[in-house]
Tab-separated table of C-alpha atoms in Angstrom:
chain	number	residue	atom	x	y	z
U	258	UNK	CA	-34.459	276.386	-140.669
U	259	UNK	CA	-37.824	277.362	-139.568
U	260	UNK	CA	-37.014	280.830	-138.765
U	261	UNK	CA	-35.872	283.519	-141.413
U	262	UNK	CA	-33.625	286.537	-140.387
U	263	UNK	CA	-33.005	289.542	-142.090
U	264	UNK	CA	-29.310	289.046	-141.506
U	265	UNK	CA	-26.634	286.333	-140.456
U	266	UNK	CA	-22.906	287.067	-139.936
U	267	UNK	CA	-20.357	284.415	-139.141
U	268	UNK	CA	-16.929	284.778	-137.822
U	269	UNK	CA	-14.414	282.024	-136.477
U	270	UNK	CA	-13.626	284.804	-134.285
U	271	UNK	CA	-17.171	286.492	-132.690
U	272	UNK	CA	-16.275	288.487	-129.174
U	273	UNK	CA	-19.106	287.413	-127.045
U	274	UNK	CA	-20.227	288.130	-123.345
U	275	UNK	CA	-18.430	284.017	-122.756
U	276	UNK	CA	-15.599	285.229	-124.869
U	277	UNK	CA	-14.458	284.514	-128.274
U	278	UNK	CA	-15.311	281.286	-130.498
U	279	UNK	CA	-16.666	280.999	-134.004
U	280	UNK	CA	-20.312	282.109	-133.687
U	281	UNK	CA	-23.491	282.874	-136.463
U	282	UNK	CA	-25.209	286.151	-135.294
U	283	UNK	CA	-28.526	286.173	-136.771
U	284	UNK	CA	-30.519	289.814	-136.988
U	285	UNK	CA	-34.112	290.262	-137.310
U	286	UNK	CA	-35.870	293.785	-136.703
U	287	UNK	CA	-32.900	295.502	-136.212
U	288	UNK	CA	-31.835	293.097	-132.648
U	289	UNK	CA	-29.643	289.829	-132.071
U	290	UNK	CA	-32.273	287.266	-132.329
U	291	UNK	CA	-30.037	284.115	-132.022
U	292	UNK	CA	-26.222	283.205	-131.502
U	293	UNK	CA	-25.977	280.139	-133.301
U	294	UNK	CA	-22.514	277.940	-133.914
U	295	UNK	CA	-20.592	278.800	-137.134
U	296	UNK	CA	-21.353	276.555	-139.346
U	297	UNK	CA	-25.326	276.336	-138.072
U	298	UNK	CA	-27.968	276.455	-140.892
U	299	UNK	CA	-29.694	279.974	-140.855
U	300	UNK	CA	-32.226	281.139	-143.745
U	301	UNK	CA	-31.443	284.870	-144.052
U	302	UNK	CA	-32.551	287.390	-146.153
U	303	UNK	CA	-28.492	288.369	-146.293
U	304	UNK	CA	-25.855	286.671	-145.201
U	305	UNK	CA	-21.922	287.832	-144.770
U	306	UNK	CA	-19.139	285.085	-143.820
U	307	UNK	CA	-16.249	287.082	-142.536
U	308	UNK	CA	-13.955	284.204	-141.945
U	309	UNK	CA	-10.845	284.946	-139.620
U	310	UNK	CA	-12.202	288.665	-138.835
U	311	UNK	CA	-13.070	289.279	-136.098
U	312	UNK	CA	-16.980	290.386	-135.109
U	313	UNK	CA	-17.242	292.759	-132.150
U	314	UNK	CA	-20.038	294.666	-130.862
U	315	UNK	CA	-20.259	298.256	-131.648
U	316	UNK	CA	-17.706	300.182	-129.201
U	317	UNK	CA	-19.595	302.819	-127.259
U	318	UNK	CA	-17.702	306.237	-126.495
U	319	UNK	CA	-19.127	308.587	-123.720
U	320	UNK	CA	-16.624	310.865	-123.796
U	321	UNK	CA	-17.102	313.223	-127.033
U	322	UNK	CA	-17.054	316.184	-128.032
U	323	UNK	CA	-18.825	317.725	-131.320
U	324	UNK	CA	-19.087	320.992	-130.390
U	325	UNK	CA	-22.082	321.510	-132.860
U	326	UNK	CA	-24.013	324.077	-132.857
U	327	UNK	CA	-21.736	327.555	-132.024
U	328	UNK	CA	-17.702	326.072	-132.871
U	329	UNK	CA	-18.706	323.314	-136.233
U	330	UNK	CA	-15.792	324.547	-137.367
U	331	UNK	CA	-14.208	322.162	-135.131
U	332	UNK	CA	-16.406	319.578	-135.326
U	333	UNK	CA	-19.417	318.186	-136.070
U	334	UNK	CA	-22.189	315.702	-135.885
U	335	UNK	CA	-21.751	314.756	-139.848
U	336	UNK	CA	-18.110	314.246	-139.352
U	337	UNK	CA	-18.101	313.048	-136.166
U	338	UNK	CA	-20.231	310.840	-136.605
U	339	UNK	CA	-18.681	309.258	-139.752
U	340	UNK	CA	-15.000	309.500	-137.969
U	341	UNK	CA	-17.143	307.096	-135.168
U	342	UNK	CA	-18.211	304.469	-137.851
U	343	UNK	CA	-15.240	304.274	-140.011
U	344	UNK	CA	-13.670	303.529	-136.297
U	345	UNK	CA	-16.046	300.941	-135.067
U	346	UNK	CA	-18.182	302.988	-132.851
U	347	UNK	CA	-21.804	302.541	-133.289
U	348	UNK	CA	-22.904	304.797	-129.678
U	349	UNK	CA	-21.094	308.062	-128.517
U	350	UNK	CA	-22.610	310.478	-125.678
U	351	UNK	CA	-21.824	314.345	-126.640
U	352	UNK	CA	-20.455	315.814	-124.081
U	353	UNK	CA	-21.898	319.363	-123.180
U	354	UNK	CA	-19.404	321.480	-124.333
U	355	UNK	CA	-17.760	323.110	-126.390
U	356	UNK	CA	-20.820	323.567	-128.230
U	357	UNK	CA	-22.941	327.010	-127.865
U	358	UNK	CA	-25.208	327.786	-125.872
U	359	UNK	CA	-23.610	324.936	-123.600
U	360	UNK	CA	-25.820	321.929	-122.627
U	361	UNK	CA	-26.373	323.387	-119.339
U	362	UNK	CA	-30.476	323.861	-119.865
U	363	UNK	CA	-33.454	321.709	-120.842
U	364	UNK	CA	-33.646	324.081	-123.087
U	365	UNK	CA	-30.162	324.161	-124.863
U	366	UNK	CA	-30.421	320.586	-124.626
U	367	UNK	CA	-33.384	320.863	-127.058
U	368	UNK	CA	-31.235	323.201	-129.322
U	369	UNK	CA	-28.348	319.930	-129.390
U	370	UNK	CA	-30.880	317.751	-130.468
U	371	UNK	CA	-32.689	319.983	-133.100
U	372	UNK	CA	-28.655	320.144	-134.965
U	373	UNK	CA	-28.072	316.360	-134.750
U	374	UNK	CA	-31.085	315.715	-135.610
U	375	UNK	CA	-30.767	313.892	-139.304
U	376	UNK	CA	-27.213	314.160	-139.270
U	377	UNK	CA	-25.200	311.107	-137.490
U	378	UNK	CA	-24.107	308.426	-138.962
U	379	UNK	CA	-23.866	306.444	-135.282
U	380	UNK	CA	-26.478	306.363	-132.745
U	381	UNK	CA	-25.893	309.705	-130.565
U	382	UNK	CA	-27.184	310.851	-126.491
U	383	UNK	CA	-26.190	314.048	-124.529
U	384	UNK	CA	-24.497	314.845	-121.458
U	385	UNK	CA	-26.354	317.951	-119.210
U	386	UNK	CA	-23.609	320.123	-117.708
U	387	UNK	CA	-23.181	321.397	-113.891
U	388	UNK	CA	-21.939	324.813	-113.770
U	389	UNK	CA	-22.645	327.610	-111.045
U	390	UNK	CA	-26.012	328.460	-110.349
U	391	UNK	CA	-27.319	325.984	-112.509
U	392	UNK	CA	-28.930	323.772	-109.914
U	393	UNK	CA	-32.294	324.388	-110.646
U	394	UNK	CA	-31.852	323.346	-113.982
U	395	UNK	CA	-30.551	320.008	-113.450
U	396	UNK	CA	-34.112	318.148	-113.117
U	397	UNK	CA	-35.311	319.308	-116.356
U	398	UNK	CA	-32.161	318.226	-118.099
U	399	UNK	CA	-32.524	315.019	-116.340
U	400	UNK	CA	-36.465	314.272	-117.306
U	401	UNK	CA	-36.077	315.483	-120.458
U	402	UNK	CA	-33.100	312.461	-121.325
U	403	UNK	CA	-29.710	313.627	-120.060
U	404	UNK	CA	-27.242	310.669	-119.556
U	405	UNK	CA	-25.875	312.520	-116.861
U	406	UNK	CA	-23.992	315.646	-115.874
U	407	UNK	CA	-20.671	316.940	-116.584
U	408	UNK	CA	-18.536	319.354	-114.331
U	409	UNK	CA	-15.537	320.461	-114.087
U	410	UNK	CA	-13.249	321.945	-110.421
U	411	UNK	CA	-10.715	323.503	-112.711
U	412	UNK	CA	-10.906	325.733	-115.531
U	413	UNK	CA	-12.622	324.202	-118.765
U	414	UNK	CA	-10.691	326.367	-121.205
U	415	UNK	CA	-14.481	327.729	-122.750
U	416	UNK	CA	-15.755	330.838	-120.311
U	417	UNK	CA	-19.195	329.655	-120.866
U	418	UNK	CA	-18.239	326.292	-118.623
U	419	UNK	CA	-17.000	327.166	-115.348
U	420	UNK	CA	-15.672	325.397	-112.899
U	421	UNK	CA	-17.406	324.099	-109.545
U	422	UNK	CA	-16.091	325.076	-106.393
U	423	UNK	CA	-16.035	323.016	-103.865
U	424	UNK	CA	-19.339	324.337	-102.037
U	425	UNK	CA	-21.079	324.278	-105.594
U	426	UNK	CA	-20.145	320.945	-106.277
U	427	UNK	CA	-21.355	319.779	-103.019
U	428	UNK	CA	-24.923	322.018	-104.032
U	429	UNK	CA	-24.593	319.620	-107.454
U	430	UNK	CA	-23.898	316.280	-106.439
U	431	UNK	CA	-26.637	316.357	-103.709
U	432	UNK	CA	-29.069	317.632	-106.261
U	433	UNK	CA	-28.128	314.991	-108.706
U	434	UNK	CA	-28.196	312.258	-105.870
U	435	UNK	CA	-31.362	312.936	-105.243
U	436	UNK	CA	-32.624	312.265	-109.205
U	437	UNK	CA	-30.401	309.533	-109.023
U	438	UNK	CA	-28.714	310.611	-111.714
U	439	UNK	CA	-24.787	310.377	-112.267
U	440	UNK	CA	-22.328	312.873	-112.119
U	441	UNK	CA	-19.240	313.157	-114.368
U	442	UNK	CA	-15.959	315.027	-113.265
U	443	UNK	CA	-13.105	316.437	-115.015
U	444	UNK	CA	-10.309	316.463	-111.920
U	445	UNK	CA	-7.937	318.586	-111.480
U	446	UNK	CA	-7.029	320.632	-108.316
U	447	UNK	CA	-6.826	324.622	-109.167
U	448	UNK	CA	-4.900	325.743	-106.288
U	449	UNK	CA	-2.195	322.794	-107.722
U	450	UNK	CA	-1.759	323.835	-111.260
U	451	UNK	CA	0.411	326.921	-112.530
U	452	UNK	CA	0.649	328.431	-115.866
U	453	UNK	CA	3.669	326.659	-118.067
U	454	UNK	CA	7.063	327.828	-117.407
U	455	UNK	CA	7.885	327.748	-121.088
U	456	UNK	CA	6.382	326.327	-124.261
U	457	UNK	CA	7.958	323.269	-124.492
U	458	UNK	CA	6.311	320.178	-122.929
U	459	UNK	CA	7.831	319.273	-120.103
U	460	UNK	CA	7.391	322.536	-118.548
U	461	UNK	CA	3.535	321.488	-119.244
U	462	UNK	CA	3.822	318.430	-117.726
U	463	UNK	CA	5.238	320.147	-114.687
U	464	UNK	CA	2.351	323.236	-114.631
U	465	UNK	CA	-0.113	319.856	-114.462
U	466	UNK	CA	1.097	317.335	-112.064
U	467	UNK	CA	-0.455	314.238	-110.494
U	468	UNK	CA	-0.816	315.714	-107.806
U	469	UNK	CA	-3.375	318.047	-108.617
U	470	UNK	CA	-5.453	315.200	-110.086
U	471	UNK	CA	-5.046	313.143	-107.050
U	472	UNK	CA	-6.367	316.502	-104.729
U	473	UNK	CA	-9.257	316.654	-106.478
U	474	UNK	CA	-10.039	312.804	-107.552
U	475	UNK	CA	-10.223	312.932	-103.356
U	476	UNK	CA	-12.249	315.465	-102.833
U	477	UNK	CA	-15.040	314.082	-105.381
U	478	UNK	CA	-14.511	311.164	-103.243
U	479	UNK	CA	-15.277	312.604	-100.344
U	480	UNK	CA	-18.148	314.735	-101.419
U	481	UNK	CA	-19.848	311.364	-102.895
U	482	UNK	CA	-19.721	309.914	-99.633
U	483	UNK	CA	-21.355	312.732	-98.042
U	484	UNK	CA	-24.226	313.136	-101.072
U	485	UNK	CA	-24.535	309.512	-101.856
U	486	UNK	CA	-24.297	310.638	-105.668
U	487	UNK	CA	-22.793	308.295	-108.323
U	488	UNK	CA	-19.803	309.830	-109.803
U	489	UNK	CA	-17.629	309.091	-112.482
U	490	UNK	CA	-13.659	310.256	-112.936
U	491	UNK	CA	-13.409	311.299	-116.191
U	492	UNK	CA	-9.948	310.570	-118.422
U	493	UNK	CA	-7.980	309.953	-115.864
U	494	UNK	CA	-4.357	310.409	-116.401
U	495	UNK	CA	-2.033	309.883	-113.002
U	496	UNK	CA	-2.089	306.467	-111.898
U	497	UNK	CA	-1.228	308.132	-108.493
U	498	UNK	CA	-5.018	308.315	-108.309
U	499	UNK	CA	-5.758	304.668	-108.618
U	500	UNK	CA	-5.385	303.933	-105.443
U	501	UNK	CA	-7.833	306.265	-103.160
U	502	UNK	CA	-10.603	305.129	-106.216
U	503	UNK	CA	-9.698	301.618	-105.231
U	504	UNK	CA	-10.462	302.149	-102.048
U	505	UNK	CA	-13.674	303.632	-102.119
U	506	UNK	CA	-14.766	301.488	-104.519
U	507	UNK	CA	-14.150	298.686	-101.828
U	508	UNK	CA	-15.793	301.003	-99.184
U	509	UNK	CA	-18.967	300.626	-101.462
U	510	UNK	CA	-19.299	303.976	-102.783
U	511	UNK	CA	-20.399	304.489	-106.428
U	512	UNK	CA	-17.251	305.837	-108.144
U	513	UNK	CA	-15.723	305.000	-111.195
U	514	UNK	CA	-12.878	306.186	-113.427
U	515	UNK	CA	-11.790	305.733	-117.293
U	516	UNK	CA	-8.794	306.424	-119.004
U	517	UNK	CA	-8.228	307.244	-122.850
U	518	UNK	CA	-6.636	305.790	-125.566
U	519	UNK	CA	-3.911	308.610	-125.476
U	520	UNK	CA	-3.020	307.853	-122.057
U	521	UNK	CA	-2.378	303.925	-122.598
U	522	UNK	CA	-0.282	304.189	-125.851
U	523	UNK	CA	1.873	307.114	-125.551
U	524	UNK	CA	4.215	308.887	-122.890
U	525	UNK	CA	6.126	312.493	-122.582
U	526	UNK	CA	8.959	310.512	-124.299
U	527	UNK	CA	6.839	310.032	-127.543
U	528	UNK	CA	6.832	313.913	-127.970
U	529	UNK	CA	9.094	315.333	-130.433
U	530	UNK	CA	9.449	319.189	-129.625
U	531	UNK	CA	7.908	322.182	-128.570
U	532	UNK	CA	5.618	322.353	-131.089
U	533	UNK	CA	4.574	319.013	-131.716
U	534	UNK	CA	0.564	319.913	-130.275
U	535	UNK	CA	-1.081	317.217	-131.652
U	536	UNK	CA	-0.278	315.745	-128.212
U	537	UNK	CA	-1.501	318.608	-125.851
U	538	UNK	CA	-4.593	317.489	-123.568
U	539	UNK	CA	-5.613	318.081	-120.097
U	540	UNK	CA	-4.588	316.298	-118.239
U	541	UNK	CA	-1.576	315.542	-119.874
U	542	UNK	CA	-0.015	312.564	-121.398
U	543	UNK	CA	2.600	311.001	-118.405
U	544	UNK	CA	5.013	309.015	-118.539
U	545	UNK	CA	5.719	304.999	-119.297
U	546	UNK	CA	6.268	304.134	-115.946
U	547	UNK	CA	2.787	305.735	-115.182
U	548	UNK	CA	1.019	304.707	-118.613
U	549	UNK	CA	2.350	301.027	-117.199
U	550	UNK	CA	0.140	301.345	-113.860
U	551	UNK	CA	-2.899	302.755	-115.766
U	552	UNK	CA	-2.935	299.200	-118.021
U	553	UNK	CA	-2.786	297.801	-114.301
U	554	UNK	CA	-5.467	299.398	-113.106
U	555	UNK	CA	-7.333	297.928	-116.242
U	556	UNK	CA	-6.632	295.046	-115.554
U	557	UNK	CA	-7.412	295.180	-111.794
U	558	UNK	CA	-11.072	296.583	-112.823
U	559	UNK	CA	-10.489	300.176	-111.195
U	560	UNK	CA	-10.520	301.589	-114.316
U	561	UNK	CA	-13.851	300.586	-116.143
U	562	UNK	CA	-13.687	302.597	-119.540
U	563	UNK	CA	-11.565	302.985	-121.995
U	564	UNK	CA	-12.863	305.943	-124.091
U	565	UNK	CA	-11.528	308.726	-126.725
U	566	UNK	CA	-12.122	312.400	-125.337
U	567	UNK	CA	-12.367	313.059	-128.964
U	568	UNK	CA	-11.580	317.065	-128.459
U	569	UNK	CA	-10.758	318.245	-131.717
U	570	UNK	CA	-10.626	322.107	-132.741
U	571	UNK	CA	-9.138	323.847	-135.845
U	572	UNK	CA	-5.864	323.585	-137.081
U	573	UNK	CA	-5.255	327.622	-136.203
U	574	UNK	CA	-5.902	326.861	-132.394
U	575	UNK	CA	-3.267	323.538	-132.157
U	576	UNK	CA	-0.759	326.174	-133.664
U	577	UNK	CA	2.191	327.275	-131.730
U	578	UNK	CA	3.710	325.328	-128.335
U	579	UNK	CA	2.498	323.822	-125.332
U	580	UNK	CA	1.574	327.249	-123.547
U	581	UNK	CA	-0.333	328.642	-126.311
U	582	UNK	CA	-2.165	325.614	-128.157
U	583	UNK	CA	-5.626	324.200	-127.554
U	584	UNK	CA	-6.133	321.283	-124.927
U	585	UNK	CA	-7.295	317.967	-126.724
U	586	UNK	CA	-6.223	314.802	-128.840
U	587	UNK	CA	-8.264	313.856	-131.961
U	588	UNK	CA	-8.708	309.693	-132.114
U	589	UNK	CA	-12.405	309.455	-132.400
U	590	UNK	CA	-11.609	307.070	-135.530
U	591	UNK	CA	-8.448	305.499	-134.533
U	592	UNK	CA	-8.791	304.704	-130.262
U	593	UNK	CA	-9.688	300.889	-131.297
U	594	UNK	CA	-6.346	300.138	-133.218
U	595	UNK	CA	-4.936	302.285	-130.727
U	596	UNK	CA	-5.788	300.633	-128.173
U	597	UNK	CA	-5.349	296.784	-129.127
U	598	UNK	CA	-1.732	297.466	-130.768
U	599	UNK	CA	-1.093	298.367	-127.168
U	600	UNK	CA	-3.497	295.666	-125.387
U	601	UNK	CA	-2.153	292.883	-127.712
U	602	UNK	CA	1.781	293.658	-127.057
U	603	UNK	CA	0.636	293.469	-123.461
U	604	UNK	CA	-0.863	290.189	-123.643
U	605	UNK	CA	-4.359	291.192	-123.502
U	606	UNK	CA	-7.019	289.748	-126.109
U	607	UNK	CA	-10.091	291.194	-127.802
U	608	UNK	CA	-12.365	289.867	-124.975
U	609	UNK	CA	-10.753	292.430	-122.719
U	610	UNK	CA	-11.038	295.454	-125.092
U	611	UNK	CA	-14.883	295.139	-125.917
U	612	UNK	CA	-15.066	295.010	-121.779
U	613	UNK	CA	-12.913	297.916	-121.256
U	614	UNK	CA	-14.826	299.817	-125.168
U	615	UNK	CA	-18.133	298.182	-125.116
U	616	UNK	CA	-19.236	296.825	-122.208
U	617	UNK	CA	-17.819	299.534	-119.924
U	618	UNK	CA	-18.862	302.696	-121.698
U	619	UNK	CA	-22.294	300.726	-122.687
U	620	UNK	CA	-22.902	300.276	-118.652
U	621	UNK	CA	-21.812	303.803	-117.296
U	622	UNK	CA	-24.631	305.081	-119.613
U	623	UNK	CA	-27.201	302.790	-118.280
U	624	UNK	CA	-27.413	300.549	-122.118
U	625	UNK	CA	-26.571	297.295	-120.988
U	626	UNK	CA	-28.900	294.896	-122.426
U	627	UNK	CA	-29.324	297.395	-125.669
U	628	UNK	CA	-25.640	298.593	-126.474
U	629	UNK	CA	-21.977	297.230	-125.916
U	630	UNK	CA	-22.319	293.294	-126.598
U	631	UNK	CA	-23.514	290.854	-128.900
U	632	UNK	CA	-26.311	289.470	-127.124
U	633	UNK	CA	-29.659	288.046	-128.060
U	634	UNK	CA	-32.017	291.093	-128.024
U	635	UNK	CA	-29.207	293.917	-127.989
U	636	UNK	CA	-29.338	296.539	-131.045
U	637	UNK	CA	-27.528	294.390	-134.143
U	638	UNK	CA	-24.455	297.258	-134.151
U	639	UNK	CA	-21.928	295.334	-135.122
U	640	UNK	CA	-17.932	296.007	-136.090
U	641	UNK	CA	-16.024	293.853	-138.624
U	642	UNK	CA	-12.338	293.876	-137.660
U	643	UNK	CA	-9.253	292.862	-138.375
U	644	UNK	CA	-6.892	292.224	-135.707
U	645	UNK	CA	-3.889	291.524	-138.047
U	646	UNK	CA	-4.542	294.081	-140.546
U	647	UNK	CA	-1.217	296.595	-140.001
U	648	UNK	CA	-1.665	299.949	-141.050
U	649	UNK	CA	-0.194	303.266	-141.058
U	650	UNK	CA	-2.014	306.057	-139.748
U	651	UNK	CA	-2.457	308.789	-142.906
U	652	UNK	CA	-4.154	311.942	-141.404
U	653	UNK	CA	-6.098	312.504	-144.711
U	654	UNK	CA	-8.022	308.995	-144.261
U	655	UNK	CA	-9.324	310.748	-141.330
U	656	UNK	CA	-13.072	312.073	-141.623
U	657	UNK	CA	-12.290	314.259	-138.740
U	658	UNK	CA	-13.268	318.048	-139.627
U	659	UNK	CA	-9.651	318.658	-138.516
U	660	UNK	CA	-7.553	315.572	-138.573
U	661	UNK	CA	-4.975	317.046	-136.467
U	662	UNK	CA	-3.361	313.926	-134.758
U	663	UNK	CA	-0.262	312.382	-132.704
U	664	UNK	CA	-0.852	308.856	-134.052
U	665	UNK	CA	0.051	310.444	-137.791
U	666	UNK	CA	2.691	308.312	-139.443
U	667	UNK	CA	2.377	305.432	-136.500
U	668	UNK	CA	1.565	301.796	-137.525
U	669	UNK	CA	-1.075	300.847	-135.814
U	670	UNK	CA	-1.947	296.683	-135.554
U	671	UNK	CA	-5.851	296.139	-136.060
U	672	UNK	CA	-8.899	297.863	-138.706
U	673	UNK	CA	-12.251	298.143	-139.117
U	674	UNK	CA	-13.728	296.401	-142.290
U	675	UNK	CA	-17.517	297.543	-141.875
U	676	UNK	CA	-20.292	298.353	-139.139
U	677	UNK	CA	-23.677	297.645	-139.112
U	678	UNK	CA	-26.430	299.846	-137.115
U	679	UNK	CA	-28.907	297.944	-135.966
U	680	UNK	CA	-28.431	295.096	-138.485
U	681	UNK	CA	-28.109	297.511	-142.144
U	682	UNK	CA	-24.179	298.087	-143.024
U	683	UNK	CA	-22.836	302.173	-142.117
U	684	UNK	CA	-22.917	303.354	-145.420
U	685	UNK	CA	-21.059	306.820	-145.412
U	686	UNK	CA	-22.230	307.692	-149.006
U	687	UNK	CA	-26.018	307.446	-147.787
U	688	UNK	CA	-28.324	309.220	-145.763
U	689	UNK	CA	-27.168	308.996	-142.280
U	690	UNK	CA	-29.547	306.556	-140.023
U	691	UNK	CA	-28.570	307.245	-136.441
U	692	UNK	CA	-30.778	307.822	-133.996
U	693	UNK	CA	-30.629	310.356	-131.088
U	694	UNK	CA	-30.801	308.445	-127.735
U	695	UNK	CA	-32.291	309.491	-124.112
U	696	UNK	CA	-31.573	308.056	-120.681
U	697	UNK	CA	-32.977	304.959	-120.489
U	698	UNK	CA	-36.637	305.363	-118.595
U	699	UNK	CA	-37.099	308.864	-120.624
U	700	UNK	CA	-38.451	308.934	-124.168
U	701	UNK	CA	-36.194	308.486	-126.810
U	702	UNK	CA	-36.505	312.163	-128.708
């Protein structure tokens, strides 16, 4: 007991790297500084036992969007950020739109920064966007911290966030390539999709088919192999595309894919009518025969993420039916009991969700070592859950700016009890302590 540590938690049921066992995490300076048995003797300045609860790390989300400055009223970095920690995410990456100006400039990056800064609750980087004509801009965004860059090859549903073409996104991938940077792809084929025929939602199932994902999960495909750029499938939906991302993945290129939450717990059969929005994304929610292959390719390790799309808006714009109503599911605070009601009935433990929420999101992002495990020298963030706890999802409890939401009125298996940030507890009635990240060999701003 030579050593003192600001901090020791115990848990009969840690999640480690090894997997789980009963484990003492001691914290000094804000880091792991030792995993000790349970039962080891640690003087700390603070110590919490948490008994049967589980400890994970802090889940890491790259797929958000805050859409502060220009549309708050959708979102924002204070309740974004709190939504995050009340759900047992301690890292999220903002994606580069749907906030104004877009993050498609060193510049505008700056203006991201200057509106978090203060406010999260959860430690916070930025996506850089690809759009046309932007190409010169993509260095600066990269030296001056970008995680990566976002594009899209169909319409984004903001006009200040076009799509790539297929020339341009060769022009963007071989610029990023040669930073070494990553690129990050929302897939859909244009020339495949067609406006809704009707409101209802399997006429916008139809107007969205696999097909047009698979088209253009290809042709990023191919485009890597000519640039040598790492790319990145973004919330991928048809398990149709599984297999041509398997493949390349054995050919050696550097592509990877996630899914969402929204994808592996509900199907087209879960939606009750034509106005039942909450469950309106892009691309949509499939089927249970496809939602079945997409836990496959989980399991196989073609699908590396598991992360939220968190794309909230206002209540006004989720109004009317599938034709009409804005693109995006809202689960920022509930995708980790989301996820392992699903991953438990399935036979999967809590070993394989902190890979697929932690470890996955932690390593696209380039934080492995700092983020997504508990592991002596990582940041002490830290979730307290409990994998029994049933409860039933009230929209209200939600600090979502809009908690407009398909889980509402589902029991869900599985909640958070606390976080810690770098070893101190989240405390939502204090003065947020995040910290604004940059990609890892820039300075953090």
């Amino acid at each position: 007991m030579t050593d003192r540590y600001d901090l020791v938690i115990r848990s009969r049921r840690a999640v480690l790297p090894g997997g789980e066992r009963p484990a003492a995490v001691a914290v000094r300076d804000g880091r792991i500084a030792a995993i000790e048995d349970a039962a080891a003797p640690l003087a700390a300045a603070a110590e919490t036992d948490l008994g049967d609860v589980a400890l994970l790390p802090g889940l890491v989300d790259t797929h958000v969007h805050i859409n502060e400055p220009g549309r708050t009223e959708w979102e924002g970095f204070d309740t974004a950020t709190r939504a995050a920690a009340a759900g047992g995410v301690t890292t999220l990456v903002d994606m580069p739109l749907n906030s104004l100006p877009p993050t498609t400039t060193a510049a505008n990056l700056e203006v991201k920064r200057d509106a978090a800064r203060g406010a999260v609750f959860v430690d916070v980087g930025f996506w850089g966007g690809a759009i046309p004509g932007n190409v010169p801009d993509l260095r600066g965004l990269h030296e001056r911290g970008a995680f990566g860059f976002k594009c899209f090859t169909a319409d984004s549903g903001v006009p200040e966030f076009p799509p790539l073409s297929p020339a341009e996104q060769r022009a963007a991938f071989a610029e990023i390539a040669a930073l070494d940077g990553l690129v990050i792809v929302h897939a859909e084929d244009p020339a495949i999709l067609t406006d809704p025929d009707g409101g209802d939602y399997p006429a916008f199932l139809a107007s969205r088919p696999p097909s047009a994902e698979r088209a253009a999960v290809e042709r990023v495909i191919a485009i890597a192999a000519e640039t040598g750029v790492r790319a990145h499938i973004l919330h991928l939906s048809a398990a149709d595309c599984l297999e041509p991302l398997a493949e390349a993945r054995a050919a050696g290129l550097r592509v990877s894919a996630e899914t969402c939450p929204h994808y592996l717990t509900l199907s087209d059969e879960d939606v009750p009518g034509p106005t039942s929005t909450a469950y309106k994304c892009c691309p949509p929610i499939r089927g249970a025969a496809n939602r079945d292959a997409l836990w496959q390719g989980l399991a196989d390790g073609v699908l590396t993420c598991v992360v939220t799309d968190h794309s909230p808006c206002t209540a006004d714009l989720k109004a009317g039916d599938f034709a009409t109503a804005w693109g995006g599911v809202s689960s920022l605070q509930l995708g980790l009991s989301a996820v392992w009601t699903a991953a438990r009935a399935r036979g999967h433990g809590l070993r394989d969700v902190v890979r697929w929420m932690a470890e996955g999101p932690a390593a696209l992002a380039g934080l492995t070592g700092r983020k997504g495990a508990i592991a002596v020298g990582a940041d002490a963030d830290l979730t307290a859950f409990d994998p029994d706890r049933a409860h039933t999802v009230d929209p209200a409890a939600l600090h979502h700016r809009n908690p407009v939401t398909p889980y509402a009125g589902r029991t869900l298996t599985g909640l958070v009890q606390a976080t810690w940030l770098r070893g101190a507890p989240v405390d939502l009635a204090a003065p947020p302590r995040g910290e604004l990240l940059a990609r890892p060999g820039t300075e953090t701003l």
